[in-house]
Amino acid sequence: MAFFKKFLQKICDDDSSTGFKGGPAGTAYFGTVKADSNFNAQNDAAKLKKAIETKGVDEATIVEVIAKRSNAQRQQIKAAYQQSAGKDLAADLKKALKSDFEEVVLALLLTPPEYDAFEMKRAMKGAGTSEAVLNEILGTRSNKEITALKNSYKEVYGELLEENIKSDIKGDLETTLLALCKATRSEDRNIDDGMAKSDAKALFEAGENRIGTVCSVLIDILTNRSEAQLCKILQYYGQFSKDGLAKDLEGELSGNFEDCLMTLVKSALNKHAYFAERLKLAMKGLGTDTDTLTRILVSRSEIDLLKIMQEYKRMYGKSLQEDLLKETKGDYEKIVLALCGTP
């Protein structure tokens, strides 16, 4: 939670970063990966086939083709490869590649809902559950994206996402994630001032102003109100508490449930800064969390990675590419830099 204080300080350093920053960007495009204007699916499929069959594998061509085509174009390449080679492109690449480079290439071949579904399934696979991944995905996706994710999950794995969450997660975190799974959260960008005041008071009374936190109130407000509305609630909350909601939650909650609610708060305040912080933490200390790097860079590359990179530079005083160069290496380094738009 100490990191949250730094997060708030960093996003509030200039006036342009305060307030609601989580909504759609209108007609502007803030992705780093764009469709290739000279695209030819058959040619790209042939290039990849040759790259895979080359002795030692031609990784440079794989990066050039996979990282510099839009997701829709990659789906066409997969179909062209299947038609011309009679084989599955992902399966052939999986055999030819290895390690983190393989992971990011295969991730880029999935559609966005398929990739979200894959990450959710992987987070709940095996002995332990990676709750941080569940929090990140369900806490930052739109209703439309969550619905598409659930459909893909059922189609690919033959299971209901909600049922798997019930099996793996318990308590208040389960309640929160299942509420987000409904994909019914308000996305209205208009603010109801009166409701914001009453919600702020309800949040304060549910937590700081009584013995024991009434988690149902926190969950109801944070999972149902729009991100724009949450920003206004956080402003009014300051009238009831000298410490603010983040500090109060730190005192009342802990663990993965706290992380989930903080994801909703951070995402409402400034979604780009939230992802910038996640990227920074993935490269902090000994060892690099390449799973998190891959998931964010791939999933945001055609949405808002440019904005995330701008926030990263402003928050940490250096570019995302500089840190990636320090913390990654080899073909993995080349492909993540390509996703950042590095020529």
Short mmCIF file of N, CA and C in Angstrom, two decimals, residues 74-189:
data_model
loop_
_atom_site.label_atom_id
_atom_site.label_comp_id
_atom_site.label_asym_id
_atom_site.label_seq_id
_atom_site.Cartn_x
_atom_site.Cartn_y
_atom_site.Cartn_z
N ARG A 74 -3.40 -10.75 -38.20
CA ARG A 74 -2.81 -12.02 -37.74
C ARG A 74 -3.79 -13.18 -37.89
N GLN A 75 -5.07 -12.91 -37.68
CA GLN A 75 -6.08 -13.96 -37.85
C GLN A 75 -6.14 -14.40 -39.32
N GLN A 76 -5.99 -13.45 -40.23
CA GLN A 76 -5.97 -13.78 -41.66
C GLN A 76 -4.72 -14.59 -42.03
N ILE A 77 -3.59 -14.24 -41.40
CA ILE A 77 -2.34 -14.98 -41.64
C ILE A 77 -2.50 -16.43 -41.17
N LYS A 78 -3.13 -16.62 -40.02
CA LYS A 78 -3.36 -17.97 -39.50
C LYS A 78 -4.18 -18.80 -40.48
N ALA A 79 -5.23 -18.18 -41.03
CA ALA A 79 -6.09 -18.89 -42.00
C ALA A 79 -5.33 -19.21 -43.27
N ALA A 80 -4.52 -18.25 -43.74
CA ALA A 80 -3.73 -18.45 -44.97
C ALA A 80 -2.69 -19.55 -44.77
N TYR A 81 -2.09 -19.59 -43.61
CA TYR A 81 -1.08 -20.61 -43.29
C TYR A 81 -1.72 -22.00 -43.27
N GLN A 82 -2.89 -22.08 -42.65
CA GLN A 82 -3.60 -23.35 -42.59
C GLN A 82 -3.95 -23.85 -44.00
N GLN A 83 -4.35 -22.90 -44.84
CA GLN A 83 -4.75 -23.25 -46.21
C GLN A 83 -3.55 -23.68 -47.05
N SER A 84 -2.45 -22.95 -46.93
CA SER A 84 -1.29 -23.24 -47.78
C SER A 84 -0.40 -24.36 -47.25
N ALA A 85 -0.20 -24.40 -45.94
CA ALA A 85 0.69 -25.40 -45.35
C ALA A 85 -0.05 -26.64 -44.84
N GLY A 86 -1.37 -26.48 -44.68
CA GLY A 86 -2.16 -27.59 -44.16
C GLY A 86 -1.89 -27.87 -42.69
N LYS A 87 -1.33 -26.88 -42.01
CA LYS A 87 -1.00 -27.05 -40.59
C LYS A 87 -1.41 -25.81 -39.80
N ASP A 88 -1.43 -25.97 -38.48
CA ASP A 88 -1.80 -24.87 -37.60
C ASP A 88 -0.57 -24.02 -37.30
N LEU A 89 -0.67 -22.72 -37.58
CA LEU A 89 0.48 -21.83 -37.39
C LEU A 89 0.95 -21.80 -35.94
N ALA A 90 0.01 -21.68 -35.00
CA ALA A 90 0.38 -21.62 -33.59
C ALA A 90 1.12 -22.88 -33.15
N ALA A 91 0.65 -24.02 -33.61
CA ALA A 91 1.29 -25.30 -33.25
C ALA A 91 2.71 -25.37 -33.81
N ASP A 92 2.89 -24.93 -35.04
CA ASP A 92 4.22 -24.95 -35.65
C ASP A 92 5.18 -23.98 -34.94
N LEU A 93 4.68 -22.81 -34.57
CA LEU A 93 5.51 -21.84 -33.86
C LEU A 93 5.86 -22.35 -32.46
N LYS A 94 4.92 -23.01 -31.83
CA LYS A 94 5.16 -23.56 -30.49
C LYS A 94 6.29 -24.58 -30.53
N LYS A 95 6.34 -25.38 -31.58
CA LYS A 95 7.41 -26.38 -31.73
C LYS A 95 8.76 -25.70 -32.00
N ALA A 96 8.72 -24.62 -32.76
CA ALA A 96 9.97 -23.98 -33.22
C ALA A 96 10.58 -23.03 -32.20
N LEU A 97 9.74 -22.42 -31.35
CA LEU A 97 10.22 -21.40 -30.43
C LEU A 97 10.27 -21.91 -29.01
N LYS A 98 10.79 -21.08 -28.11
CA LYS A 98 10.86 -21.48 -26.70
C LYS A 98 10.82 -20.27 -25.78
N SER A 99 10.57 -20.58 -24.53
CA SER A 99 10.65 -19.61 -23.44
C SER A 99 9.71 -18.41 -23.62
N ASP A 100 10.16 -17.24 -23.13
CA ASP A 100 9.30 -16.04 -23.12
C ASP A 100 8.98 -15.56 -24.53
N PHE A 101 9.89 -15.77 -25.46
CA PHE A 101 9.64 -15.36 -26.85
C PHE A 101 8.47 -16.15 -27.42
N GLU A 102 8.45 -17.44 -27.16
CA GLU A 102 7.34 -18.28 -27.60
C GLU A 102 6.02 -17.79 -27.01
N GLU A 103 6.04 -17.46 -25.71
CA GLU A 103 4.82 -17.02 -25.02
C GLU A 103 4.21 -15.78 -25.67
N VAL A 104 5.05 -14.79 -25.99
CA VAL A 104 4.51 -13.55 -26.54
C VAL A 104 4.03 -13.74 -27.98
N VAL A 105 4.73 -14.56 -28.76
CA VAL A 105 4.30 -14.83 -30.14
C VAL A 105 2.94 -15.53 -30.15
N LEU A 106 2.79 -16.55 -29.31
CA LEU A 106 1.52 -17.28 -29.25
C LEU A 106 0.40 -16.39 -28.71
N ALA A 107 0.73 -15.50 -27.78
CA ALA A 107 -0.27 -14.56 -27.25
C ALA A 107 -0.78 -13.64 -28.36
N LEU A 108 0.12 -13.19 -29.21
CA LEU A 108 -0.25 -12.27 -30.30
C LEU A 108 -1.12 -12.94 -31.36
N LEU A 109 -1.08 -14.26 -31.43
CA LEU A 109 -1.89 -14.97 -32.41
C LEU A 109 -3.33 -15.17 -31.95
N LEU A 110 -3.58 -15.00 -30.65
CA LEU A 110 -4.94 -15.13 -30.13
C LEU A 110 -5.71 -13.83 -30.34
N THR A 111 -7.03 -13.91 -30.46
CA THR A 111 -7.85 -12.70 -30.47
C THR A 111 -7.84 -12.13 -29.05
N PRO A 112 -8.14 -10.84 -28.86
CA PRO A 112 -8.15 -10.27 -27.50
C PRO A 112 -9.01 -11.04 -26.50
N PRO A 113 -10.26 -11.44 -26.86
CA PRO A 113 -11.04 -12.22 -25.88
C PRO A 113 -10.42 -13.58 -25.59
N GLU A 114 -9.85 -14.22 -26.60
CA GLU A 114 -9.19 -15.51 -26.39
C GLU A 114 -7.99 -15.36 -25.45
N TYR A 115 -7.25 -14.28 -25.63
CA TYR A 115 -6.06 -14.07 -24.80
C TYR A 115 -6.46 -13.78 -23.34
N ASP A 116 -7.48 -12.95 -23.15
CA ASP A 116 -7.97 -12.70 -21.79
C ASP A 116 -8.44 -14.01 -21.15
N ALA A 117 -9.16 -14.83 -21.92
CA ALA A 117 -9.65 -16.12 -21.41
C ALA A 117 -8.48 -17.03 -21.05
N PHE A 118 -7.47 -17.05 -21.91
CA PHE A 118 -6.27 -17.87 -21.66
C PHE A 118 -5.59 -17.45 -20.37
N GLU A 119 -5.44 -16.15 -20.17
CA GLU A 119 -4.77 -15.65 -18.97
C GLU A 119 -5.59 -15.94 -17.70
N MET A 120 -6.92 -15.83 -17.81
CA MET A 120 -7.78 -16.14 -16.67
C MET A 120 -7.67 -17.62 -16.32
N LYS A 121 -7.69 -18.47 -17.33
CA LYS A 121 -7.60 -19.92 -17.11
C LYS A 121 -6.25 -20.27 -16.49
N ARG A 122 -5.19 -19.70 -17.04
CA ARG A 122 -3.85 -19.98 -16.52
C ARG A 122 -3.71 -19.52 -15.07
N ALA A 123 -4.35 -18.40 -14.74
CA ALA A 123 -4.26 -17.86 -13.37
C ALA A 123 -4.91 -18.79 -12.35
N MET A 124 -5.85 -19.62 -12.80
CA MET A 124 -6.56 -20.51 -11.88
C MET A 124 -6.14 -21.97 -12.05
N LYS A 125 -5.10 -22.20 -12.84
CA LYS A 125 -4.66 -23.56 -13.13
C LYS A 125 -3.67 -24.05 -12.09
N GLY A 126 -3.75 -25.33 -11.75
CA GLY A 126 -2.75 -25.90 -10.85
C GLY A 126 -3.02 -25.62 -9.38
N ALA A 127 -1.99 -25.76 -8.58
CA ALA A 127 -2.13 -25.70 -7.12
C ALA A 127 -2.50 -24.31 -6.60
N GLY A 128 -1.84 -23.28 -7.11
CA GLY A 128 -2.10 -21.92 -6.61
C GLY A 128 -2.87 -21.08 -7.62
N THR A 129 -3.50 -20.06 -7.12
CA THR A 129 -4.24 -19.14 -7.99
C THR A 129 -3.55 -17.79 -8.00
N SER A 130 -3.38 -17.21 -9.19
CA SER A 130 -2.77 -15.88 -9.29
C SER A 130 -3.89 -14.84 -9.27
N GLU A 131 -4.27 -14.47 -8.06
CA GLU A 131 -5.39 -13.53 -7.91
C GLU A 131 -5.10 -12.17 -8.54
N ALA A 132 -3.83 -11.76 -8.56
CA ALA A 132 -3.48 -10.45 -9.12
C ALA A 132 -3.86 -10.36 -10.60
N VAL A 133 -3.74 -11.48 -11.31
CA VAL A 133 -4.11 -11.50 -12.74
C VAL A 133 -5.62 -11.37 -12.90
N LEU A 134 -6.38 -12.07 -12.06
CA LEU A 134 -7.84 -11.98 -12.11
C LEU A 134 -8.28 -10.55 -11.80
N ASN A 135 -7.64 -9.95 -10.79
CA ASN A 135 -7.97 -8.57 -10.42
C ASN A 135 -7.67 -7.61 -11.56
N GLU A 136 -6.51 -7.78 -12.18
CA GLU A 136 -6.10 -6.88 -13.26
C GLU A 136 -7.06 -6.95 -14.45
N ILE A 137 -7.40 -8.15 -14.86
CA ILE A 137 -8.24 -8.30 -16.06
C ILE A 137 -9.68 -7.86 -15.79
N LEU A 138 -10.30 -8.41 -14.76
CA LEU A 138 -11.71 -8.07 -14.50
C LEU A 138 -11.86 -6.64 -13.99
N GLY A 139 -10.80 -6.10 -13.38
CA GLY A 139 -10.88 -4.73 -12.84
C GLY A 139 -10.63 -3.64 -13.85
N THR A 140 -10.18 -4.00 -15.07
CA THR A 140 -9.85 -2.96 -16.05
C THR A 140 -10.60 -3.09 -17.37
N ARG A 141 -11.32 -4.19 -17.58
CA ARG A 141 -12.00 -4.40 -18.86
C ARG A 141 -13.40 -3.79 -18.85
N SER A 142 -13.87 -3.42 -20.03
CA SER A 142 -15.23 -2.89 -20.19
C SER A 142 -16.23 -4.04 -20.12
N ASN A 143 -17.51 -3.70 -20.00
CA ASN A 143 -18.56 -4.73 -19.99
C ASN A 143 -18.51 -5.57 -21.26
N LYS A 144 -18.31 -4.92 -22.38
CA LYS A 144 -18.24 -5.63 -23.67
C LYS A 144 -17.06 -6.59 -23.69
N GLU A 145 -15.92 -6.16 -23.17
CA GLU A 145 -14.73 -7.01 -23.15
C GLU A 145 -14.90 -8.19 -22.20
N ILE A 146 -15.55 -7.97 -21.06
CA ILE A 146 -15.78 -9.07 -20.12
C ILE A 146 -16.75 -10.09 -20.70
N THR A 147 -17.79 -9.61 -21.38
CA THR A 147 -18.75 -10.52 -22.03
C THR A 147 -18.05 -11.36 -23.09
N ALA A 148 -17.21 -10.73 -23.90
CA ALA A 148 -16.47 -11.45 -24.94
C ALA A 148 -15.50 -12.46 -24.31
N LEU A 149 -14.86 -12.07 -23.22
CA LEU A 149 -13.95 -12.96 -22.50
C LEU A 149 -14.70 -14.19 -21.99
N LYS A 150 -15.87 -13.99 -21.39
CA LYS A 150 -16.66 -15.11 -20.87
C LYS A 150 -17.09 -16.06 -21.99
N ASN A 151 -17.48 -15.49 -23.12
CA ASN A 151 -17.89 -16.32 -24.26
C ASN A 151 -16.72 -17.15 -24.78
N SER A 152 -15.56 -16.53 -24.90
CA SER A 152 -14.36 -17.25 -25.36
C SER A 152 -13.97 -18.34 -24.37
N TYR A 153 -14.07 -18.02 -23.08
CA TYR A 153 -13.72 -18.98 -22.03
C TYR A 153 -14.57 -20.24 -22.16
N LYS A 154 -15.87 -20.04 -22.36
CA LYS A 154 -16.78 -21.18 -22.49
C LYS A 154 -16.50 -21.95 -23.78
N GLU A 155 -16.25 -21.21 -24.86
CA GLU A 155 -16.01 -21.84 -26.16
C GLU A 155 -14.71 -22.65 -26.18
N VAL A 156 -13.65 -22.09 -25.61
CA VAL A 156 -12.33 -22.75 -25.66
C VAL A 156 -12.20 -23.85 -24.61
N TYR A 157 -12.68 -23.60 -23.39
CA TYR A 157 -12.44 -24.53 -22.29
C TYR A 157 -13.66 -25.36 -21.91
N GLY A 158 -14.82 -25.03 -22.49
CA GLY A 158 -16.03 -25.79 -22.19
C GLY A 158 -16.51 -25.61 -20.76
N GLU A 159 -16.12 -24.51 -20.14
CA GLU A 159 -16.47 -24.24 -18.74
C GLU A 159 -16.96 -22.80 -18.59
N LEU A 160 -17.69 -22.57 -17.52
CA LEU A 160 -18.14 -21.21 -17.22
C LEU A 160 -17.12 -20.53 -16.32
N LEU A 161 -16.71 -19.33 -16.69
CA LEU A 161 -15.72 -18.59 -15.91
C LEU A 161 -16.19 -18.42 -14.47
N GLU A 162 -17.47 -18.07 -14.30
CA GLU A 162 -17.99 -17.84 -12.95
C GLU A 162 -17.85 -19.08 -12.07
N GLU A 163 -18.12 -20.26 -12.65
CA GLU A 163 -18.01 -21.50 -11.87
C GLU A 163 -16.58 -21.78 -11.44
N ASN A 164 -15.63 -21.48 -12.33
CA ASN A 164 -14.22 -21.69 -11.98
C ASN A 164 -13.77 -20.72 -10.89
N ILE A 165 -14.27 -19.49 -10.95
CA ILE A 165 -13.95 -18.51 -9.91
C ILE A 165 -14.51 -18.99 -8.57
N LYS A 166 -15.74 -19.51 -8.58
CA LYS A 166 -16.35 -20.01 -7.33
C LYS A 166 -15.53 -21.16 -6.74
N SER A 167 -14.94 -21.98 -7.61
CA SER A 167 -14.16 -23.13 -7.14
C SER A 167 -12.81 -22.71 -6.56
N ASP A 168 -12.24 -21.64 -7.13
CA ASP A 168 -10.87 -21.25 -6.76
C ASP A 168 -10.77 -20.13 -5.73
N ILE A 169 -11.77 -19.26 -5.69
CA ILE A 169 -11.70 -18.06 -4.86
C ILE A 169 -12.82 -18.09 -3.82
N LYS A 170 -12.54 -17.62 -2.63
CA LYS A 170 -13.55 -17.61 -1.57
C LYS A 170 -13.65 -16.22 -0.94
N GLY A 171 -14.71 -16.02 -0.19
CA GLY A 171 -14.87 -14.81 0.61
C GLY A 171 -15.22 -13.57 -0.18
N ASP A 172 -14.76 -12.43 0.34
CA ASP A 172 -15.11 -11.14 -0.27
C ASP A 172 -14.51 -10.97 -1.67
N LEU A 173 -13.35 -11.57 -1.91
CA LEU A 173 -12.75 -11.47 -3.24
C LEU A 173 -13.61 -12.21 -4.26
N GLU A 174 -14.12 -13.37 -3.89
CA GLU A 174 -15.02 -14.12 -4.78
C GLU A 174 -16.24 -13.27 -5.12
N THR A 175 -16.85 -12.67 -4.10
CA THR A 175 -18.03 -11.82 -4.31
C THR A 175 -17.74 -10.68 -5.26
N THR A 176 -16.56 -10.05 -5.10
CA THR A 176 -16.18 -8.91 -5.94
C THR A 176 -15.96 -9.33 -7.39
N LEU A 177 -15.21 -10.42 -7.58
CA LEU A 177 -14.92 -10.88 -8.95
C LEU A 177 -16.18 -11.34 -9.66
N LEU A 178 -17.08 -12.00 -8.94
CA LEU A 178 -18.34 -12.45 -9.55
C LEU A 178 -19.23 -11.26 -9.91
N ALA A 179 -19.17 -10.21 -9.10
CA ALA A 179 -19.93 -8.98 -9.41
C ALA A 179 -19.40 -8.36 -10.71
N LEU A 180 -18.07 -8.34 -10.87
CA LEU A 180 -17.47 -7.79 -12.09
C LEU A 180 -17.77 -8.67 -13.30
N CYS A 181 -17.86 -9.98 -13.07
CA CYS A 181 -18.16 -10.94 -14.14
C CYS A 181 -19.54 -10.71 -14.76
N LYS A 182 -20.43 -10.10 -14.01
CA LYS A 182 -21.79 -9.86 -14.54
C LYS A 182 -21.76 -8.90 -15.73
N ALA A 183 -20.71 -8.11 -15.83
CA ALA A 183 -20.55 -7.14 -16.92
C ALA A 183 -21.76 -6.20 -17.03
N THR A 184 -22.21 -5.75 -15.87
CA THR A 184 -23.36 -4.82 -15.83
C THR A 184 -22.99 -3.49 -15.18
N ARG A 185 -21.72 -3.27 -14.95
CA ARG A 185 -21.27 -2.03 -14.31
C ARG A 185 -21.63 -0.82 -15.16
N SER A 186 -22.03 0.25 -14.52
CA SER A 186 -22.37 1.48 -15.26
C SER A 186 -21.15 1.99 -16.03
N GLU A 187 -21.39 2.42 -17.25
CA GLU A 187 -20.32 3.03 -18.05
C GLU A 187 -20.72 4.44 -18.48
N ASP A 188 -21.67 4.99 -17.76
CA ASP A 188 -22.16 6.35 -18.03
C ASP A 188 -21.07 7.36 -17.66
N ARG A 189 -20.73 8.24 -18.58
CA ARG A 189 -19.71 9.25 -18.30
C ARG A 189 -20.28 10.50 -17.63
#
